[in-house]
Short mmCIF file of C-alpha atoms and ligand atoms in Angstrom, two decimals:
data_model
loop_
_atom_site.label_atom_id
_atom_site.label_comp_id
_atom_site.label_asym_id
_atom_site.label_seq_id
_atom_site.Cartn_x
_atom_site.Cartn_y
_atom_site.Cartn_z
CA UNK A 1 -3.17 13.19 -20.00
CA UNK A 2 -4.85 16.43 -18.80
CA UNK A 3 -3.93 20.00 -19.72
CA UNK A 4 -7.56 21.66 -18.84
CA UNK A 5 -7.74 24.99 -16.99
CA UNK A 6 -9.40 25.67 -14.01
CA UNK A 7 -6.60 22.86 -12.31
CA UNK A 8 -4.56 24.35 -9.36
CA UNK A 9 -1.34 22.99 -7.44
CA UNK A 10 -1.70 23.55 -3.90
CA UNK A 11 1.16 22.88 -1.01
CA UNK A 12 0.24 19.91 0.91
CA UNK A 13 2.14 20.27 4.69
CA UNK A 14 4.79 17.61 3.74
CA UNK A 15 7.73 18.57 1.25
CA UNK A 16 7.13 17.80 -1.96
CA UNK A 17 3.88 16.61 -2.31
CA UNK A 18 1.02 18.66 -3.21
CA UNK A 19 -2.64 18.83 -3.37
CA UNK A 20 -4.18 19.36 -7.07
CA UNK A 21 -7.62 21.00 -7.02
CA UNK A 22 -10.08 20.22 -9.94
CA UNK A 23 -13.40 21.67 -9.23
CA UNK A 24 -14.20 20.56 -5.72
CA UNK A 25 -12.29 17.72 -6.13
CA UNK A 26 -8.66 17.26 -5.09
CA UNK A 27 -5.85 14.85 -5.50
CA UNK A 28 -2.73 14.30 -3.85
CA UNK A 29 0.03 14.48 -6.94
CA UNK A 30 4.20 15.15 -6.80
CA UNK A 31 5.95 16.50 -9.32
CA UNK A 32 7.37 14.09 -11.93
CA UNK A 33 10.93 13.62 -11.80
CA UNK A 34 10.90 11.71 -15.50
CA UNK A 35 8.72 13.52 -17.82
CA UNK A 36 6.33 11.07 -19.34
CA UNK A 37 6.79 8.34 -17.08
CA UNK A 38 3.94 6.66 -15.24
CA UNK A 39 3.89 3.49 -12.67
CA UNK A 40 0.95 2.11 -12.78
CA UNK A 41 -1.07 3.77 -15.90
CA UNK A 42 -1.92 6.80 -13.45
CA UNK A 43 -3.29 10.27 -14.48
CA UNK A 44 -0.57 12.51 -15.78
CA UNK A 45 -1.70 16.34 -15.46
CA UNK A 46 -0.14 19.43 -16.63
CA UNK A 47 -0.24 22.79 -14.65
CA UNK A 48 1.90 25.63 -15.35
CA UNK A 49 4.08 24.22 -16.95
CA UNK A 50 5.04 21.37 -14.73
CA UNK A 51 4.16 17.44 -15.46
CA UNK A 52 2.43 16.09 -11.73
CA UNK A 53 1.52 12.51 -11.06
CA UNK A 54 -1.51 11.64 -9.37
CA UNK A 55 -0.66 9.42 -6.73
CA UNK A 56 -3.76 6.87 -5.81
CA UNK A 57 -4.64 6.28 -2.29
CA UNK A 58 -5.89 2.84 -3.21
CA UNK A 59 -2.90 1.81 -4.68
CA UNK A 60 -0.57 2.91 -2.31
CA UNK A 61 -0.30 2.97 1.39
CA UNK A 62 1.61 5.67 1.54
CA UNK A 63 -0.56 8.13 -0.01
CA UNK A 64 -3.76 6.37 2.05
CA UNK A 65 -1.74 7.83 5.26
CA UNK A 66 -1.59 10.88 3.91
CA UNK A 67 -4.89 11.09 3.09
CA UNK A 68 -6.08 10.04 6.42
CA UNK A 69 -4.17 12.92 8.00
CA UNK A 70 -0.60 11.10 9.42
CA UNK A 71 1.10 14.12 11.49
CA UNK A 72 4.38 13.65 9.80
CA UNK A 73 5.47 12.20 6.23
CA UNK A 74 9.53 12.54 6.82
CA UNK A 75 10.72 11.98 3.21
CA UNK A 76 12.09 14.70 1.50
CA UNK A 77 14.63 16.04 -1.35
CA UNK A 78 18.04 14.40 -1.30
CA UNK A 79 16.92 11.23 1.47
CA UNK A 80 18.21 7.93 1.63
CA UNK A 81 15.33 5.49 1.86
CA UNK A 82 15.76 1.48 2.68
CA UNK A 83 12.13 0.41 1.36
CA UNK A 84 11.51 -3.44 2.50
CA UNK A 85 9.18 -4.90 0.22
CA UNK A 86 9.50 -2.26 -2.53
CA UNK A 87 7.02 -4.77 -5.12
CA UNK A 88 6.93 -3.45 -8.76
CA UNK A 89 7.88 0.07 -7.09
CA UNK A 90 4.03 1.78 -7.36
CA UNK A 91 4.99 3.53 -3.84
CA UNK A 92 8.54 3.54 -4.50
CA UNK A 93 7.93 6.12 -7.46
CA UNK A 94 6.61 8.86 -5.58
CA UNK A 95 9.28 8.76 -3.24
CA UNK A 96 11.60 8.63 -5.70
CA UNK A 97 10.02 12.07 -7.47
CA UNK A 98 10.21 13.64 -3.84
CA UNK A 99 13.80 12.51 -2.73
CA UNK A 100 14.88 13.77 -6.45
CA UNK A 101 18.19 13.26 -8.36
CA UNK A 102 19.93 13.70 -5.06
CA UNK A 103 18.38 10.72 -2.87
CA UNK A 104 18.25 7.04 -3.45
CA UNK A 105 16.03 4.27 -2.35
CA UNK A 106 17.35 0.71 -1.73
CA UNK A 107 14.14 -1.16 -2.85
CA UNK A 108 14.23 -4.84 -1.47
CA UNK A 109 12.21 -7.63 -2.26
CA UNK A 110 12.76 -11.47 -2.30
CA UNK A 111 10.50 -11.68 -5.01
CA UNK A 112 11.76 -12.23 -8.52
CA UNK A 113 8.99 -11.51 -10.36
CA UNK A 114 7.71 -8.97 -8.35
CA UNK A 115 10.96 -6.93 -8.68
CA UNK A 116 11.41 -7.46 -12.34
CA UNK A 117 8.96 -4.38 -13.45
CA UNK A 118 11.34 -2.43 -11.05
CA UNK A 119 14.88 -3.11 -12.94
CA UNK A 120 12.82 -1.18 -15.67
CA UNK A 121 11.73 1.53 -13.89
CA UNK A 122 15.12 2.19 -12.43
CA UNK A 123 16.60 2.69 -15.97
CA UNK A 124 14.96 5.80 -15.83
CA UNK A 125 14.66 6.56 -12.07
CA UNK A 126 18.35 6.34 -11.25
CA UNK A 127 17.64 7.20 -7.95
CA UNK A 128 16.25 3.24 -7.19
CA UNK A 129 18.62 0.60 -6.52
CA UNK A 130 16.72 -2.49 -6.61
CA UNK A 131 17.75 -5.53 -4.34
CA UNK A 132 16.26 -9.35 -5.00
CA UNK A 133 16.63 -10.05 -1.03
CA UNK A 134 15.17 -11.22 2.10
CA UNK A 135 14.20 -8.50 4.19
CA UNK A 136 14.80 -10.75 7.39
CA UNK A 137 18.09 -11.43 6.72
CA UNK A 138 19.80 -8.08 6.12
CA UNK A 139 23.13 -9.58 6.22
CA UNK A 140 22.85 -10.11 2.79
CA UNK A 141 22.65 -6.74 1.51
CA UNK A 142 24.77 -5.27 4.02
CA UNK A 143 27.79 -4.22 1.91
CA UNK A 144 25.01 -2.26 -0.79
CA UNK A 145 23.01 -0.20 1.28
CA UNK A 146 24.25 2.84 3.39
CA UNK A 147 22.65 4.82 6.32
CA UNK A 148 19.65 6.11 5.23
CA UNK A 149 17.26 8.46 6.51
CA UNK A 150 14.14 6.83 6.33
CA UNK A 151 13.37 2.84 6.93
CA UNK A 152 9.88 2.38 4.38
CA UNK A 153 8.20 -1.06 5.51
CA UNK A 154 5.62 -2.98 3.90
CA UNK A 155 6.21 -6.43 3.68
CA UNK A 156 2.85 -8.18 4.58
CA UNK A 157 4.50 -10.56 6.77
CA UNK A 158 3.41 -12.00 10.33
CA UNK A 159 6.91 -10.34 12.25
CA UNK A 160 6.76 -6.49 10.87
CA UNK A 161 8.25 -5.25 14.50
CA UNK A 162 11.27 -7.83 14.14
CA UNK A 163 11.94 -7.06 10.35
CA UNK A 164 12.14 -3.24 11.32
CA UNK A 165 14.02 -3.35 14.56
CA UNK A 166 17.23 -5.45 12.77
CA UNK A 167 16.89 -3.24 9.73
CA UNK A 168 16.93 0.08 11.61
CA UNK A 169 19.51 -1.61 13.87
CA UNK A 170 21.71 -2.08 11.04
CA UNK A 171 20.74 1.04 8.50
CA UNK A 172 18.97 3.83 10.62
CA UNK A 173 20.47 6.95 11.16
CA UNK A 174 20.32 7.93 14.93
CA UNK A 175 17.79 10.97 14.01
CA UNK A 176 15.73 8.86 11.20
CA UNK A 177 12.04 7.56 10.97
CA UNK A 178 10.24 4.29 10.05
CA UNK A 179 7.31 4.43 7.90
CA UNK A 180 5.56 0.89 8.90
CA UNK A 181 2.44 -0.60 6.93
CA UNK A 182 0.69 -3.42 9.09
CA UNK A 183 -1.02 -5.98 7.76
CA UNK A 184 -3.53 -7.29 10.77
CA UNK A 185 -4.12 -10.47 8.64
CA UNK A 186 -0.86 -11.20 7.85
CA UNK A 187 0.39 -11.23 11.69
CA UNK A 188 -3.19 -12.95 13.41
CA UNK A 189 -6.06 -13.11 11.09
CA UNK A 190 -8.64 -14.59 14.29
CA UNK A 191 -7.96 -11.04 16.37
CA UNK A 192 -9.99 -8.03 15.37
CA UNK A 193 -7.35 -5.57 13.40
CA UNK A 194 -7.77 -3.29 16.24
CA UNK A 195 -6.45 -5.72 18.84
CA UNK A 196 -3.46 -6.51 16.47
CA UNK A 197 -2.72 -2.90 15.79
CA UNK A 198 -2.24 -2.75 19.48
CA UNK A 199 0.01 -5.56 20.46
CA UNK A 200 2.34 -4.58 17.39
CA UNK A 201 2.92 -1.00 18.86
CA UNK A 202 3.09 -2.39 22.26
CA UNK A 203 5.86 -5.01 20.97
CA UNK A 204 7.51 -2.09 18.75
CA UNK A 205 7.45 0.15 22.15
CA UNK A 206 9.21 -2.44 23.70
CA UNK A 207 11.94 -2.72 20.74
CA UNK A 208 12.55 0.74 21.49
CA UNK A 209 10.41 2.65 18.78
CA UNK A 210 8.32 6.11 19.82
CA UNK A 211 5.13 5.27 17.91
CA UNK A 212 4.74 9.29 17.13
CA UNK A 213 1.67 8.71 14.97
CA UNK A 214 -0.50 5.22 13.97
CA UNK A 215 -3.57 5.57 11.26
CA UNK A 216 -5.93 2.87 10.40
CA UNK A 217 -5.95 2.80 6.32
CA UNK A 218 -9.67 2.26 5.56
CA UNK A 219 -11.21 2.68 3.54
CA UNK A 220 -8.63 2.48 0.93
CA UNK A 221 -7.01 -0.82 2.55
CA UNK A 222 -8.95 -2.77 4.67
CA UNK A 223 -7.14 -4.34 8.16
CA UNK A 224 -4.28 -2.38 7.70
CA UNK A 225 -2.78 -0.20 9.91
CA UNK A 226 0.27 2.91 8.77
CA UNK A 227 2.63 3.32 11.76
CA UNK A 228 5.39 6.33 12.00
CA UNK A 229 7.92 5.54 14.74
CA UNK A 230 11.04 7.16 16.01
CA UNK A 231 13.80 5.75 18.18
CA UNK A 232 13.33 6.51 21.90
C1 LIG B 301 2.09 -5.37 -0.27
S1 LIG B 301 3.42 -5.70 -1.31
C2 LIG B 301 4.29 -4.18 -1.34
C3 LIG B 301 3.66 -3.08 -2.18
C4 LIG B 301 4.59 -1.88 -2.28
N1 LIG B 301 5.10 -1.52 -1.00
C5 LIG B 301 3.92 -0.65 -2.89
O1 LIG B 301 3.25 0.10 -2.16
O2 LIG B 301 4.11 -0.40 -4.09
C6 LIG B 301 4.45 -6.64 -0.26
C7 LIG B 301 5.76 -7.03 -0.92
O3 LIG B 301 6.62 -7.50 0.13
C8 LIG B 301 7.40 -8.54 -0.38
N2 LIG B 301 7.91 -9.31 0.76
C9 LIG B 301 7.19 -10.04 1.65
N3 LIG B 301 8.01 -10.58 2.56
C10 LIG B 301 9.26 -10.17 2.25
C11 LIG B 301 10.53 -10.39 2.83
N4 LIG B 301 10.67 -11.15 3.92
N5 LIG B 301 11.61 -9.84 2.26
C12 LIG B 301 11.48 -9.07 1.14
N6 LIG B 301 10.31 -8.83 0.54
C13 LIG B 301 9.20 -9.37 1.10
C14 LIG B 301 6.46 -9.30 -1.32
O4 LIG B 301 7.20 -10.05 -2.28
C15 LIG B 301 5.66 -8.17 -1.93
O5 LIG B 301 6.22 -7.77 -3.16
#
């Protein structure tokens, strides 16, 4: 925990998420929506007044993109999120403190034991639903998730532009955005990432997705690729 002076809380260009400047140092933090709570034993800092949560680029794709300059990052207060892949919700806990008491995220996941920290977290982060689910069949969840604003993907699986077409098919609003993390390995690990980056957008162009901004993730995740698409 950090209360030292000589710590400022800067506006970063995307809604709630800021820049915290220590020294010559900075950090991307948000602000957190449950006092005291932390995801993933991260550093909890005070300034004026306000409890912020660093949020590591190493341990969260999200926050890599961010770092490596993505144009957009369309989640903001009150949003409806359907995050595929959700984990122990590291990444789902920031967007949960920038959606706020207003928004919700339907976290899926069709593993058990992966999702289990998550029911925990969601005891105190009411604004996470979590699902035990398989994001390629979206049937299944149908009746508990509504039309959300944002479709978050990162499910480390060979057929990322399939599991994002039928789940923005199904949950997208007309006007919403897809937040995409590719895996190169995952989808062809004998093709240089570069060459798989490629024939994803091409095949995601071709589902009908306007790739408005793609960023390669190294160094803080190696062959992976952070797409943001909108529907042509
Ligand atoms: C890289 S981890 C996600 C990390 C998480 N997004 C974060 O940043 O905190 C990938 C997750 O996707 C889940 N997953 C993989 N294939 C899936 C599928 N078809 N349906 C649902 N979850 C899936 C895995 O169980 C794993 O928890």
């Amino acid at each position: 925990m950090l209360r030292k002076k000589g710590m400022k809380v800067i506006n970063s260009k995307f809604e709630g998420i800021y820049w915290l400047k220590k020294g010559k140092r900075k950090f991307l933090v948000t602000k957190n929506l449950v006092p005291g709570f932390r995801s993933c034993n991260e550093e909890i800092v005070y300034v004026n007044g306000r409890e912020y949560r660093v949020w590591d680029p190493y341990r969260s794709k999200a926050s890599a993109a961010i770092h490596k300059k993505v144009k957009e990052f369309p989640v903001k207060e009150g949003d409806l999120i359907l995050y595929l892949g959700v984990a122990s919700g590291t990444t789902a806990s920031y967007l949960s403190d920038i959606i706020g008491e207003e928004g919700v995220i339907y976290g899926v996941d069709f593993s058990a034991s992966a999702l289990l920290p998550l029911i925990q977290i969601a005891r105190k982060r009411e604004n996470i639903v979590p699902l035990l689910a398989d994001a390629r069949t979206p049937s299944r969840y149908i009746n508990f998730v509504e039309e959300v604003d944002v479709v978050y993907c990162d499910v480390a699986q060979p057929n990322p532009t399939s599991i994002v077409s039928t789940n923005s098919n199904l949950f997208l609003k007309e006007s919403g955005y897809v937040l995409l993390a590719i895996k190169a390995s995952s989808i062809d690990i004998s093709k240089k990432p570069k060459e798989v980056y490629l024939e994803e957008e091409k095949k995601l162009k071709e589902t009908g997705f306007e790739i408005i901004d793609s960023v390669n993730l190294v160094p803080y995740h190696k062959k992976h690729a952070f797409l943001l698409l909108k529907r042509k």
